[in-house]
């Protein structure tokens, strides 16, 4: 059975065009959010921003705010938020991600989506949903694979749904995916932007996951959950205390961390009774989205693939900032720097609940290798000139090398429970009817390619 599925994934990859990448490596690896050198913040950064003044007056009026509130304001304040007002991905931005490094990444995720659709029995409808699509590169690479696999996918009515808070990025995504950002923008409506790809596939933009219509969906979230607000908690002799953000009374114009003097609602409800760490970060907002994904997958079928840097409940203090491709103090220049925290996949698994099957976390290196990145590389290298070959090789290394993105980025799957259900076994003398075993889940299973 494994071989059967392996050859199916293999066949899908072979069906993708053997052309050179349209987006070879453009960034040195040091530009990702992992290999940045530390940079001190300038005086101007530390005190100048409007966001800093906004936060300072808020804290002075009502007291210290949680790290989650600080992060939410800094990243997604509707006027001054980091994600709302700028494109942070690229040379002039603050960091670079796997889909921007190489098109192979999105192609393999496209094959994963198609293989899960096939494994679900080829439902008539396929909603591809991406959370936090950035520049739209991943969705664009997945759609190109869909177009190339049209003979396989022709039975499905396919649509693309994007969850994005940033007007700047949604315009960029529209340019990439539908060729124009001029299509109808419906202010205040759940679908705030709508368009059609050149191939006629409908694309809709939403601010929130709950606004996406129900139906069989495959969800992709790449470097999305790390951008959601986290609460931070510290174990003390008097029990768990929440870390808060306060104004620094000794250094005007600066913020500092303080511990809440007594338990907060968050410290009472979000820290597990059997927690063994001394410091924990909990992304409650991400937890709510995971629960929504799990409910949708268990009720309407489909799968969710979450890829992010993270850990399985072992790390403590991972909250960090990035600006201009360098590490940046998290409390300096809020609204002008990216803020991020590792995804705790043990928390993701816990909040997903029993209604879905969870797979992973598995390292990016193993996931991409299981998906057949080497087979795809072989085809591309064979059809490339020398300079493209070098670019391909270096992007391959960036994605898979353990010291680069290969080990620290993890893949996690939420699947409908039937997807992993074992076939019924013979009981006693009476043989129950056996249904075929479900095919292994591509990416999470080591597959032998012929
Ligand atoms: N997935 C892309 C971009 C990662 S950056 C890539 O890998 O290249 C994070 C993305 O999530 C951005 O598109 C940002 O605007 C979006 N985002 C951040 N917070 C969000 C929120 N609360 N709701 C919806 N989108 C959000």
Short mmCIF file of C-alpha atoms and ligand atoms in Angstrom, two decimals:
data_model
loop_
_atom_site.label_atom_id
_atom_site.label_comp_id
_atom_site.label_asym_id
_atom_site.label_seq_id
_atom_site.Cartn_x
_atom_site.Cartn_y
_atom_site.Cartn_z
CA UNK A 1 0.00 0.00 0.00
CA UNK A 2 2.82 2.33 0.93
CA UNK A 3 4.40 1.69 -2.45
CA UNK A 4 1.10 2.38 -4.18
CA UNK A 5 0.77 5.74 -2.48
CA UNK A 6 4.44 6.50 -3.02
CA UNK A 7 4.05 5.98 -6.70
CA UNK A 8 0.91 8.17 -6.66
CA UNK A 9 2.78 11.09 -5.04
CA UNK A 10 5.67 10.36 -7.35
CA UNK A 11 3.36 10.41 -10.38
CA UNK A 12 1.91 13.76 -9.27
CA UNK A 13 5.39 15.26 -8.92
CA UNK A 14 6.40 13.93 -12.34
CA UNK A 15 3.33 15.62 -13.81
CA UNK A 16 4.60 19.06 -12.76
CA UNK A 17 6.38 20.80 -15.62
CA UNK A 18 10.13 20.18 -15.80
CA UNK A 19 10.85 23.90 -16.14
CA UNK A 20 13.47 25.92 -14.31
CA UNK A 21 12.17 27.79 -11.27
CA UNK A 22 10.56 31.12 -11.95
CA UNK A 23 11.81 32.29 -8.59
CA UNK A 24 15.35 31.13 -7.92
CA UNK A 25 17.08 32.05 -4.66
CA UNK A 26 17.10 35.75 -4.18
CA UNK A 27 18.07 36.01 -0.52
CA UNK A 28 21.10 35.07 1.43
CA UNK A 29 20.17 32.60 4.13
CA UNK A 30 21.16 35.15 6.76
CA UNK A 31 18.03 37.09 5.84
CA UNK A 32 15.59 34.60 7.33
CA UNK A 33 14.33 35.00 10.87
CA UNK A 34 16.85 32.50 12.18
CA UNK A 35 20.30 33.55 11.20
CA UNK A 36 20.02 37.23 11.76
CA UNK A 37 22.76 38.95 13.64
CA UNK A 38 21.76 40.90 16.69
CA UNK A 39 21.41 44.62 16.19
CA UNK A 40 20.93 47.25 18.85
CA UNK A 41 18.03 49.63 18.35
CA UNK A 42 18.67 53.25 17.58
CA UNK A 43 17.53 56.06 19.85
CA UNK A 44 15.03 57.06 17.19
CA UNK A 45 13.56 53.53 17.15
CA UNK A 46 13.34 53.46 20.91
CA UNK A 47 11.34 56.60 21.40
CA UNK A 48 10.08 58.01 18.15
CA UNK A 49 7.13 56.02 16.98
CA UNK A 50 3.52 57.04 17.12
CA UNK A 51 2.70 53.51 18.23
CA UNK A 52 5.00 53.90 21.20
CA UNK A 53 3.21 57.10 22.22
CA UNK A 54 -0.15 55.34 21.77
CA UNK A 55 0.93 52.42 23.98
CA UNK A 56 2.53 54.67 26.56
CA UNK A 57 -0.62 56.75 27.07
CA UNK A 58 -2.74 53.59 27.20
CA UNK A 59 -0.51 52.08 29.92
CA UNK A 60 -0.42 55.35 31.86
CA UNK A 61 -4.23 55.50 31.78
CA UNK A 62 -5.11 51.90 32.66
CA UNK A 63 -1.93 50.17 33.85
CA UNK A 64 0.46 47.61 32.36
CA UNK A 65 -0.83 45.55 29.42
CA UNK A 66 -0.33 41.85 28.70
CA UNK A 67 2.34 40.80 26.20
CA UNK A 68 -0.54 39.51 24.04
CA UNK A 69 -2.17 42.95 23.95
CA UNK A 70 1.20 44.58 23.24
CA UNK A 71 1.85 42.16 20.38
CA UNK A 72 -1.68 42.51 18.96
CA UNK A 73 -1.45 46.31 18.95
CA UNK A 74 2.08 46.36 17.52
CA UNK A 75 1.30 43.91 14.73
CA UNK A 76 -2.33 44.41 13.75
CA UNK A 77 -3.56 47.79 15.07
CA UNK A 78 -5.84 48.82 12.16
CA UNK A 79 -3.94 52.09 11.58
CA UNK A 80 -0.41 51.67 12.91
CA UNK A 81 0.10 47.88 13.04
CA UNK A 82 3.25 46.43 11.55
CA UNK A 83 1.41 43.95 9.29
CA UNK A 84 -1.24 46.48 8.33
CA UNK A 85 1.00 49.18 6.93
CA UNK A 86 3.96 47.55 5.22
CA UNK A 87 5.27 44.68 3.14
CA UNK A 88 7.84 43.14 5.43
CA UNK A 89 8.95 40.35 3.11
CA UNK A 90 11.86 41.17 0.85
CA UNK A 91 15.05 43.18 0.43
CA UNK A 92 13.54 46.33 1.92
CA UNK A 93 11.62 44.31 4.48
CA UNK A 94 12.55 42.44 7.62
CA UNK A 95 12.66 38.73 6.82
CA UNK A 96 12.33 36.07 4.14
CA UNK A 97 10.34 32.83 4.17
CA UNK A 98 10.55 29.41 2.46
CA UNK A 99 7.97 30.12 -0.29
CA UNK A 100 10.03 33.21 -1.21
CA UNK A 101 13.25 31.22 -1.27
CA UNK A 102 12.15 28.64 -3.80
CA UNK A 103 9.07 27.77 -5.84
CA UNK A 104 9.75 24.09 -5.11
CA UNK A 105 8.39 24.62 -1.59
CA UNK A 106 4.95 25.70 -2.84
CA UNK A 107 4.94 23.04 -5.55
CA UNK A 108 5.41 20.26 -3.02
CA UNK A 109 2.69 21.72 -0.79
CA UNK A 110 0.46 21.81 -3.88
CA UNK A 111 1.09 18.10 -4.41
CA UNK A 112 0.25 17.52 -0.72
CA UNK A 113 -3.11 19.30 -1.14
CA UNK A 114 -3.96 17.23 -4.22
CA UNK A 115 -2.91 13.99 -2.56
CA UNK A 116 -5.14 14.71 0.46
CA UNK A 117 -8.02 15.55 -1.88
CA UNK A 118 -7.49 12.20 -3.67
CA UNK A 119 -7.25 10.33 -0.34
CA UNK A 120 -10.58 11.89 0.74
CA UNK A 121 -12.26 10.27 -2.27
CA UNK A 122 -11.99 13.23 -4.70
CA UNK A 123 -14.83 15.38 -3.31
CA UNK A 124 -16.63 17.59 -5.86
CA UNK A 125 -15.61 20.77 -4.08
CA UNK A 126 -12.11 21.77 -3.05
CA UNK A 127 -11.61 24.98 -1.09
CA UNK A 128 -7.96 25.87 -0.74
CA UNK A 129 -7.63 28.19 2.26
CA UNK A 130 -4.41 29.98 3.15
CA UNK A 131 -3.98 31.81 6.46
CA UNK A 132 -1.58 34.78 6.27
CA UNK A 133 -0.53 34.48 2.61
CA UNK A 134 2.21 37.18 2.70
CA UNK A 135 3.03 38.11 -0.91
CA UNK A 136 0.83 35.33 -2.33
CA UNK A 137 3.82 33.33 -3.56
CA UNK A 138 2.87 30.05 -1.87
CA UNK A 139 -0.73 30.21 -3.17
CA UNK A 140 0.56 31.09 -6.63
CA UNK A 141 2.92 28.09 -6.69
CA UNK A 142 0.15 25.79 -5.43
CA UNK A 143 -2.25 27.07 -8.12
CA UNK A 144 0.37 26.48 -10.81
CA UNK A 145 0.59 22.86 -9.66
CA UNK A 146 -3.22 22.65 -9.72
CA UNK A 147 -3.20 23.88 -13.33
CA UNK A 148 -0.57 21.31 -14.27
CA UNK A 149 -2.55 18.56 -12.53
CA UNK A 150 -5.80 19.63 -14.19
CA UNK A 151 -6.45 16.16 -15.66
CA UNK A 152 -6.43 14.82 -12.08
CA UNK A 153 -8.33 17.73 -10.51
CA UNK A 154 -10.89 18.25 -13.26
CA UNK A 155 -13.58 16.50 -11.18
CA UNK A 156 -13.43 19.27 -8.55
CA UNK A 157 -14.72 22.80 -8.43
CA UNK A 158 -11.71 24.60 -6.94
CA UNK A 159 -11.71 27.99 -5.18
CA UNK A 160 -9.07 29.93 -3.25
CA UNK A 161 -9.81 31.67 0.08
CA UNK A 162 -7.26 33.91 1.77
CA UNK A 163 -7.35 35.11 5.38
CA UNK A 164 -5.38 38.34 5.55
CA UNK A 165 -5.57 41.40 7.84
CA UNK A 166 -3.15 43.54 5.90
CA UNK A 167 -4.54 45.82 3.17
CA UNK A 168 -1.03 46.32 1.80
CA UNK A 169 -0.34 42.59 1.54
CA UNK A 170 -3.82 41.75 0.22
CA UNK A 171 -3.21 44.19 -2.66
CA UNK A 172 0.12 42.49 -3.35
CA UNK A 173 -1.55 39.06 -3.22
CA UNK A 174 -4.21 40.28 -5.68
CA UNK A 175 -1.50 41.49 -8.07
CA UNK A 176 0.23 38.11 -7.89
CA UNK A 177 -2.85 35.91 -8.10
CA UNK A 178 -5.40 37.76 -10.20
CA UNK A 179 -3.14 40.20 -12.01
CA UNK A 180 -4.75 43.36 -10.64
CA UNK A 181 -5.61 44.93 -7.29
CA UNK A 182 -8.52 46.89 -8.79
CA UNK A 183 -11.25 44.34 -8.29
CA UNK A 184 -14.26 45.01 -6.08
CA UNK A 185 -13.30 45.86 -2.53
CA UNK A 186 -16.25 45.45 -0.21
CA UNK A 187 -15.58 47.48 2.90
CA UNK A 188 -17.09 46.04 6.05
CA UNK A 189 -18.16 42.79 4.34
CA UNK A 190 -16.74 39.36 5.27
CA UNK A 191 -15.34 39.06 1.72
CA UNK A 192 -13.47 42.35 1.43
CA UNK A 193 -11.80 41.58 -1.89
CA UNK A 194 -12.69 39.26 -4.72
CA UNK A 195 -11.12 38.30 -8.04
CA UNK A 196 -10.45 35.54 -10.55
CA UNK A 197 -7.19 33.98 -11.66
CA UNK A 198 -6.27 33.88 -15.35
CA UNK A 199 -7.54 30.28 -15.35
CA UNK A 200 -10.93 31.46 -14.02
CA UNK A 201 -10.52 30.23 -10.45
CA UNK A 202 -12.36 32.43 -7.91
CA UNK A 203 -10.25 34.05 -5.17
CA UNK A 204 -11.76 35.68 -2.06
CA UNK A 205 -10.16 37.60 0.79
CA UNK A 206 -11.38 37.57 4.41
CA UNK A 207 -10.15 39.03 7.68
CA UNK A 208 -11.28 36.07 9.75
CA UNK A 209 -11.37 32.31 9.29
CA UNK A 210 -14.96 32.04 10.53
CA UNK A 211 -16.20 34.01 7.49
CA UNK A 212 -15.07 31.35 5.00
CA UNK A 213 -17.97 29.22 3.72
CA UNK A 214 -18.31 25.68 5.07
CA UNK A 215 -17.22 22.80 2.84
CA UNK A 216 -14.39 20.38 2.13
CA UNK A 217 -11.26 22.50 2.58
CA UNK A 218 -7.52 22.08 2.74
CA UNK A 219 -5.95 24.77 4.94
CA UNK A 220 -2.35 25.97 4.68
CA UNK A 221 -0.71 28.14 7.33
CA UNK A 222 2.94 28.93 6.74
CA UNK A 223 4.60 31.28 9.25
CA UNK A 224 1.14 32.43 10.33
CA UNK A 225 0.73 31.16 13.90
CA UNK A 226 4.09 32.60 15.00
CA UNK A 227 2.70 36.07 14.26
CA UNK A 228 -0.27 35.72 16.62
CA UNK A 229 -0.17 37.28 20.11
CA UNK A 230 1.25 35.22 22.98
CA UNK A 231 0.76 35.53 26.73
CA UNK A 232 3.91 35.03 28.80
CA UNK A 233 3.94 33.52 32.28
CA UNK A 234 6.66 33.17 34.92
CA UNK A 235 6.69 30.65 37.77
CA UNK A 236 7.32 32.42 41.10
CA UNK A 237 7.36 31.34 44.75
CA UNK A 238 3.80 32.61 44.99
CA UNK A 239 2.61 30.73 41.88
CA UNK A 240 2.33 31.65 38.21
CA UNK A 241 2.44 35.35 37.37
CA UNK A 242 1.76 36.95 33.99
CA UNK A 243 4.51 39.00 32.35
CA UNK A 244 3.17 42.46 31.49
CA UNK A 245 4.44 45.47 29.55
CA UNK A 246 4.82 48.72 31.48
CA UNK A 247 6.38 52.13 30.85
CA UNK A 248 9.95 52.38 32.11
CA UNK A 249 9.73 55.14 34.73
CA UNK A 250 13.50 55.50 34.87
CA UNK A 251 13.98 55.80 31.11
CA UNK A 252 11.24 58.00 29.61
CA UNK A 253 9.99 56.88 26.20
CA UNK A 254 10.91 53.25 26.83
CA UNK A 255 8.92 50.19 27.78
CA UNK A 256 9.89 47.36 30.12
CA UNK A 257 8.61 43.97 31.28
CA UNK A 258 7.12 43.63 34.77
CA UNK A 259 5.41 40.75 36.58
CA UNK A 260 1.75 41.13 37.55
CA UNK A 261 1.64 41.33 41.37
CA UNK A 262 -1.30 38.91 41.56
CA UNK A 263 -2.80 36.21 39.29
CA UNK A 264 -4.56 37.44 36.13
CA UNK A 265 -7.46 35.73 34.35
CA UNK A 266 -4.91 34.53 31.77
CA UNK A 267 -2.46 33.10 34.33
CA UNK A 268 -5.34 31.32 36.06
CA UNK A 269 -6.74 29.77 32.90
CA UNK A 270 -3.93 29.31 30.36
CA UNK A 271 -1.16 27.58 32.33
CA UNK A 272 -1.54 23.79 32.60
CA UNK A 273 -1.70 22.36 36.14
CA UNK A 274 1.12 19.89 35.35
CA UNK A 275 3.36 22.45 33.60
CA UNK A 276 7.00 21.65 34.34
CA UNK A 277 8.68 24.65 32.75
CA UNK A 278 9.42 27.83 34.74
CA UNK A 279 8.45 30.17 31.93
CA UNK A 280 5.74 29.51 29.33
CA UNK A 281 4.28 31.26 26.32
CA UNK A 282 0.68 30.53 25.37
CA UNK A 283 -0.87 31.69 22.10
CA UNK A 284 -4.55 31.68 23.10
CA UNK A 285 -5.61 33.44 19.86
CA UNK A 286 -3.85 30.75 17.86
CA UNK A 287 -5.59 28.14 20.03
CA UNK A 288 -9.00 29.51 19.06
CA UNK A 289 -8.07 29.32 15.36
CA UNK A 290 -6.78 25.75 15.78
CA UNK A 291 -10.11 24.80 17.39
CA UNK A 292 -11.98 26.35 14.45
CA UNK A 293 -9.79 24.44 11.98
CA UNK A 294 -10.34 21.19 13.90
CA UNK A 295 -14.12 21.71 13.96
CA UNK A 296 -14.22 22.44 10.24
CA UNK A 297 -12.06 19.46 9.29
CA UNK A 298 -14.03 17.04 11.47
CA UNK A 299 -17.42 18.36 10.28
CA UNK A 300 -16.86 19.04 6.58
CA UNK A 301 -13.75 16.98 5.77
CA UNK A 302 -10.35 18.10 4.59
CA UNK A 303 -7.04 18.74 6.27
CA UNK A 304 -4.87 21.51 7.68
CA UNK A 305 -1.11 21.77 7.21
CA UNK A 306 0.69 24.09 9.63
CA UNK A 307 4.33 24.89 8.99
CA UNK A 308 6.28 27.15 11.31
CA UNK A 309 9.29 27.29 13.55
CA UNK A 310 8.38 25.80 16.84
CA UNK A 311 8.84 23.14 19.47
CA UNK A 312 6.87 20.36 21.10
CA UNK A 313 6.34 21.92 24.53
CA UNK A 314 10.00 22.18 25.49
CA UNK A 315 11.05 25.81 24.93
CA UNK A 316 10.46 28.73 27.26
CA UNK A 317 11.36 32.26 26.13
CA UNK A 318 11.13 32.50 22.33
CA UNK A 319 9.55 35.95 21.92
CA UNK A 320 11.74 38.01 19.57
CA UNK A 321 11.72 40.95 17.16
CA UNK A 322 13.12 41.50 13.67
CA UNK A 323 13.84 44.64 11.79
CA UNK A 324 15.81 45.08 8.60
CA UNK A 325 16.86 41.40 8.64
CA UNK A 326 18.34 41.65 12.14
CA UNK A 327 17.24 40.72 15.64
CA UNK A 328 15.60 43.67 17.33
CA UNK A 329 14.58 44.27 20.95
CA UNK A 330 10.90 43.30 21.27
CA UNK A 331 9.94 46.46 23.17
CA UNK A 332 11.79 48.87 20.89
CA UNK A 333 9.92 50.65 18.09
CA UNK A 334 6.60 48.74 18.35
CA UNK A 335 4.76 48.80 15.03
CA UNK A 336 8.03 49.17 13.09
CA UNK A 337 9.50 45.73 13.83
CA UNK A 338 8.22 42.21 13.35
CA UNK A 339 7.35 40.35 16.55
CA UNK A 340 7.22 36.59 16.65
CA UNK A 341 7.27 33.56 18.96
CA UNK A 342 7.85 29.87 18.30
CA UNK A 343 4.72 27.78 17.87
CA UNK A 344 4.19 25.34 20.76
CA UNK A 345 2.93 22.25 18.91
CA UNK A 346 2.12 20.43 22.17
CA UNK A 347 -0.43 23.20 22.80
CA UNK A 348 -1.70 22.94 19.20
CA UNK A 349 -2.22 19.18 19.65
CA UNK A 350 -3.99 19.70 22.97
CA UNK A 351 -6.42 22.37 21.77
CA UNK A 352 -7.14 20.52 18.49
CA UNK A 353 -8.92 17.92 20.63
CA UNK A 354 -10.11 14.43 19.83
CA UNK A 355 -12.24 15.27 16.78
CA UNK A 356 -9.23 15.28 14.46
CA UNK A 357 -6.11 13.19 13.96
CA UNK A 358 -2.83 15.05 14.49
CA UNK A 359 0.44 14.28 12.70
CA UNK A 360 3.82 15.77 13.55
CA UNK A 361 5.57 17.95 14.28
CA UNK A 362 8.05 16.71 11.70
CA UNK A 363 11.12 18.64 10.57
CA UNK A 364 10.88 20.58 7.29
CA UNK A 365 13.82 18.55 5.97
CA UNK A 366 12.03 15.24 6.52
CA UNK A 367 8.69 16.54 5.30
CA UNK A 368 10.14 17.89 2.04
CA UNK A 369 12.21 14.75 1.50
CA UNK A 370 9.14 12.57 2.09
CA UNK A 371 7.28 14.75 -0.41
CA UNK A 372 9.92 14.02 -3.05
CA UNK A 373 12.00 17.22 -3.10
CA UNK A 374 14.96 15.18 -4.40
CA UNK A 375 12.93 13.82 -7.31
CA UNK A 376 11.75 17.32 -8.17
CA UNK A 377 15.29 18.73 -7.90
CA UNK A 378 16.60 16.04 -10.23
CA UNK A 379 14.07 17.02 -12.91
CA UNK A 380 14.72 20.76 -12.52
CA UNK A 381 18.51 20.37 -12.50
CA UNK A 382 18.38 18.32 -15.68
CA UNK A 383 16.53 21.13 -17.46
CA UNK A 384 18.55 24.11 -16.16
CA UNK A 385 21.62 26.05 -17.19
CA UNK A 386 24.66 26.28 -14.91
CA UNK A 387 23.67 29.47 -13.11
CA UNK A 388 20.12 28.26 -12.40
CA UNK A 389 21.55 24.96 -11.19
CA UNK A 390 23.67 26.81 -8.63
CA UNK A 391 20.65 28.82 -7.47
CA UNK A 392 18.55 25.68 -7.22
CA UNK A 393 21.22 23.96 -5.17
CA UNK A 394 21.55 26.85 -2.76
CA UNK A 395 17.77 27.16 -2.28
CA UNK A 396 17.58 23.39 -1.70
CA UNK A 397 20.20 23.73 1.02
CA UNK A 398 18.42 26.66 2.64
CA UNK A 399 15.17 24.69 2.83
CA UNK A 400 16.57 21.34 3.95
CA UNK A 401 19.90 21.86 5.72
CA UNK A 402 19.56 21.05 9.43
CA UNK A 403 21.59 24.12 10.37
CA UNK A 404 19.37 26.36 8.22
CA UNK A 405 15.62 25.85 7.83
CA UNK A 406 15.63 22.05 7.67
CA UNK A 407 15.34 21.25 11.38
CA UNK A 408 13.86 24.30 13.06
CA UNK A 409 10.86 24.60 10.81
CA UNK A 410 8.28 21.96 11.62
CA UNK A 411 5.24 20.54 9.83
CA UNK A 412 2.06 19.57 11.64
CA UNK A 413 -1.10 18.08 10.13
CA UNK A 414 -4.72 18.05 11.30
CA UNK A 415 -6.73 15.40 9.50
CA UNK A 416 -10.21 13.98 9.50
CA UNK A 417 -10.09 10.91 11.80
CA UNK A 418 -11.25 8.62 8.97
CA UNK A 419 -8.04 9.49 7.14
CA UNK A 420 -5.96 7.33 9.50
CA UNK A 421 -8.62 4.77 10.45
CA UNK A 422 -7.42 1.17 10.30
CA UNK A 423 -9.48 -1.28 8.24
CA UNK A 424 -11.73 -3.63 10.19
CA UNK A 425 -9.96 -6.82 11.24
CA UNK A 426 -11.26 -10.38 11.23
CA UNK A 427 -12.97 -11.19 14.55
CA UNK A 428 -13.43 -14.79 15.70
CA UNK A 429 -14.69 -17.09 12.99
CA UNK A 430 -16.76 -14.43 11.34
CA UNK A 431 -14.86 -12.28 8.86
CA UNK A 432 -16.04 -8.70 8.84
CA UNK A 433 -15.94 -6.95 5.50
CA UNK A 434 -12.53 -5.34 5.13
CA UNK A 435 -12.24 -1.90 3.68
CA UNK A 436 -8.88 -0.99 2.14
CA UNK A 437 -6.36 0.67 4.48
CA UNK A 438 -6.18 4.43 3.99
CA UNK A 439 -3.13 5.52 2.00
CA UNK A 440 -0.27 6.93 4.12
CA UNK A 441 -0.28 10.70 4.50
CA UNK A 442 2.23 12.18 2.07
CA UNK A 443 4.99 14.16 3.75
CA UNK A 444 4.53 12.50 7.13
CA UNK A 445 5.45 9.02 5.93
CA UNK A 446 8.78 7.93 4.59
CA UNK A 447 8.03 6.91 1.03
CA UNK A 448 10.30 5.01 -1.33
CA UNK A 449 10.30 6.62 -4.72
CA UNK A 450 10.78 4.23 -7.62
N1 LIG B 1 2.80 32.92 4.77
C1 LIG B 1 3.64 33.95 4.23
C2 LIG B 1 3.70 35.22 5.09
C3 LIG B 1 4.12 35.06 6.53
S1 LIG B 1 4.09 36.60 7.41
C4 LIG B 1 5.02 33.41 3.95
O1 LIG B 1 5.39 32.39 4.51
O2 LIG B 1 5.76 34.03 3.18
C5 LIG B 1 2.52 36.51 8.30
C6 LIG B 1 1.30 36.70 7.44
O3 LIG B 1 0.14 36.60 8.29
C7 LIG B 1 1.16 38.05 6.76
O4 LIG B 1 0.48 37.88 5.54
C8 LIG B 1 0.31 38.85 7.75
O5 LIG B 1 -0.29 39.98 7.21
C9 LIG B 1 -0.68 37.78 8.17
N2 LIG B 1 -1.29 38.00 9.49
C10 LIG B 1 -0.67 38.33 10.64
N3 LIG B 1 -1.55 38.37 11.66
C11 LIG B 1 -2.76 38.04 11.14
C12 LIG B 1 -4.07 37.89 11.69
N4 LIG B 1 -4.30 38.11 12.97
N5 LIG B 1 -5.07 37.53 10.86
C13 LIG B 1 -4.84 37.31 9.54
N6 LIG B 1 -3.61 37.43 8.96
C14 LIG B 1 -2.59 37.80 9.74
#
